[in-house]
Amino acid sequence: MEVRAKKALGQHFLTDQSIARTIVGALTCSPDAPRDVLEIGPGMGVLTQYLIKREDLDMKMVEIDTESVEYLPTQFPDMQGKLI
C-alpha cells in the first residue's frame, strides 16, 4: 500500500531515518514530568516507529488521512491501541 502526501491536508512526510532518530533521541523526561506524547499526523510512521519503542513515553497518535490510518497498523503492529 502506498500513502501519498495530500496538499489539501497540508502533508509533508518526514523521510530521513537519521533525522527521525535524532528527534526521538532528543526527547528527555524528568522523573516527575508527564510522559504523554501526542503525535499529530504520523503519516507513514517514520517518526512513529522510534517513538513507540520508547517505553518511558505514553504515546498516542491522531491521523485523519484514511490511507495512513489503514497503512500504519499493518506496518507497525506495536501501535495497536495508540492510533486515535
GROMACS .gro file of N, CA, C and O in nm, residues 16-48:
model
  132
   16ASP      N    1   1.366   1.103   0.627
   16ASP     CA    2   1.504   1.077   0.668
   16ASP      C    3   1.507   1.005   0.803
   16ASP      O    4   1.473   1.063   0.907
   17GLN      N    5   1.548   0.878   0.802
   17GLN     CA    6   1.553   0.796   0.924
   17GLN      C    7   1.648   0.855   1.028
   17GLN      O    8   1.621   0.850   1.148
   18SER      N    9   1.758   0.910   0.982
   18SER     CA   10   1.857   0.968   1.073
   18SER      C   11   1.798   1.087   1.149
   18SER      O   12   1.820   1.100   1.271
   19ILE      N   13   1.725   1.172   1.081
   19ILE     CA   14   1.661   1.286   1.147
   19ILE      C   15   1.556   1.238   1.246
   19ILE      O   16   1.545   1.290   1.356
   20ALA      N   17   1.478   1.138   1.208
   20ALA     CA   18   1.376   1.083   1.297
   20ALA      C   19   1.439   1.029   1.425
   20ALA      O   20   1.391   1.056   1.536
   21ARG      N   21   1.549   0.955   1.413
   21ARG     CA   22   1.619   0.902   1.532
   21ARG      C   23   1.672   1.015   1.618
   21ARG      O   24   1.665   1.009   1.741
   22THR      N   25   1.725   1.118   1.556
   22THR     CA   26   1.778   1.232   1.630
   22THR      C   27   1.668   1.305   1.708
   22THR      O   28   1.687   1.340   1.825
   23ILE      N   29   1.553   1.325   1.645
   23ILE     CA   30   1.441   1.392   1.711
   23ILE      C   31   1.396   1.312   1.833
   23ILE      O   32   1.381   1.367   1.943
   24VAL      N   33   1.375   1.184   1.815
   24VAL     CA   34   1.328   1.100   1.926
   24VAL      C   35   1.435   1.089   2.034
   24VAL      O   36   1.404   1.091   2.154
   25GLY      N   37   1.560   1.081   1.995
   25GLY     CA   38   1.668   1.074   2.093
   25GLY      C   39   1.681   1.200   2.176
   25GLY      O   40   1.731   1.198   2.288
   26ALA      N   41   1.636   1.312   2.122
   26ALA     CA   42   1.644   1.439   2.194
   26ALA      C   43   1.534   1.456   2.299
   26ALA      O   44   1.542   1.544   2.384
   27LEU      N   45   1.433   1.370   2.295
   27LEU     CA   46   1.325   1.378   2.394
   27LEU      C   47   1.374   1.328   2.529
   27LEU      O   48   1.423   1.216   2.540
   28THR      N   49   1.362   1.411   2.630
   28THR     CA   50   1.401   1.371   2.765
   28THR      C   51   1.284   1.395   2.859
   28THR      O   52   1.205   1.488   2.838
   29CYS      N   53   1.274   1.312   2.959
   29CYS     CA   54   1.168   1.326   3.058
   29CYS      C   55   1.231   1.329   3.196
   29CYS      O   56   1.310   1.241   3.231
   30SER      N   57   1.194   1.430   3.273
   30SER     CA   58   1.238   1.429   3.412
   30SER      C   59   1.149   1.331   3.488
   30SER      O   60   1.037   1.303   3.447
   31PRO      N   61   1.198   1.276   3.597
   31PRO     CA   62   1.123   1.172   3.669
   31PRO      C   63   0.981   1.212   3.709
   31PRO      O   64   0.893   1.129   3.713
   32ASP      N   65   0.958   1.339   3.738
   32ASP     CA   66   0.826   1.381   3.785
   32ASP      C   67   0.741   1.446   3.675
   32ASP      O   68   0.631   1.493   3.701
   33ALA      N   69   0.790   1.447   3.552
   33ALA     CA   70   0.717   1.511   3.442
   33ALA      C   71   0.620   1.412   3.376
   33ALA      O   72   0.646   1.291   3.374
   34PRO      N   73   0.509   1.464   3.322
   34PRO     CA   74   0.420   1.376   3.246
   34PRO      C   75   0.495   1.319   3.126
   34PRO      O   76   0.582   1.383   3.069
   35ARG      N   77   0.462   1.198   3.090
   35ARG     CA   78   0.529   1.131   2.980
   35ARG      C   79   0.436   1.113   2.860
   35ARG      O   80   0.457   1.027   2.776
   36ASP      N   81   0.334   1.194   2.853
   36ASP     CA   82   0.236   1.188   2.745
   36ASP      C   83   0.294   1.252   2.619
   36ASP      O   84   0.345   1.363   2.623
   37VAL      N   85   0.284   1.180   2.508
   37VAL     CA   86   0.327   1.232   2.378
   37VAL      C   87   0.213   1.212   2.280
   37VAL      O   88   0.158   1.102   2.268
   38LEU      N   89   0.175   1.318   2.211
   38LEU     CA   90   0.072   1.312   2.108
   38LEU      C   91   0.137   1.347   1.975
   38LEU      O   92   0.186   1.458   1.957
   39GLU      N   93   0.140   1.249   1.887
   39GLU     CA   94   0.191   1.274   1.753
   39GLU      C   95   0.072   1.304   1.663
   39GLU      O   96  -0.017   1.221   1.647
   40ILE      N   97   0.072   1.422   1.605
   40ILE     CA   98  -0.037   1.463   1.517
   40ILE      C   99   0.007   1.437   1.373
   40ILE      O  100   0.106   1.493   1.327
   41GLY      N  101  -0.067   1.349   1.307
   41GLY     CA  102  -0.037   1.316   1.168
   41GLY      C  103   0.087   1.232   1.151
   41GLY      O  104   0.185   1.277   1.092
   42PRO      N  105   0.086   1.109   1.201
   42PRO     CA  106   0.204   1.023   1.187
   42PRO      C  107   0.237   0.984   1.042
   42PRO      O  108   0.347   0.936   1.016
   43GLY      N  109   0.145   1.008   0.950
   43GLY     CA  110   0.174   0.983   0.809
   43GLY      C  111   0.214   0.841   0.779
   43GLY      O  112   0.135   0.749   0.792
   44MET      N  113   0.339   0.820   0.739
   44MET     CA  114   0.389   0.686   0.708
   44MET      C  115   0.466   0.625   0.824
   44MET      O  116   0.522   0.518   0.813
   45GLY      N  117   0.474   0.696   0.936
   45GLY     CA  118   0.530   0.638   1.057
   45GLY      C  119   0.681   0.647   1.071
   45GLY      O  120   0.739   0.575   1.153
   46VAL      N  121   0.746   0.733   0.996
   46VAL     CA  122   0.893   0.742   1.004
   46VAL      C  123   0.935   0.782   1.145
   46VAL      O  124   1.026   0.721   1.203
   47LEU      N  125   0.870   0.880   1.204
   47LEU     CA  126   0.899   0.921   1.341
   47LEU      C  127   0.835   0.824   1.441
   47LEU      O  128   0.895   0.787   1.541
   48THR      N  129   0.716   0.782   1.410
   48THR     CA  130   0.638   0.693   1.496
   48THR      C  131   0.713   0.566   1.533
   48THR      O  132   0.710   0.521   1.647
   0.00000   0.00000   0.00000
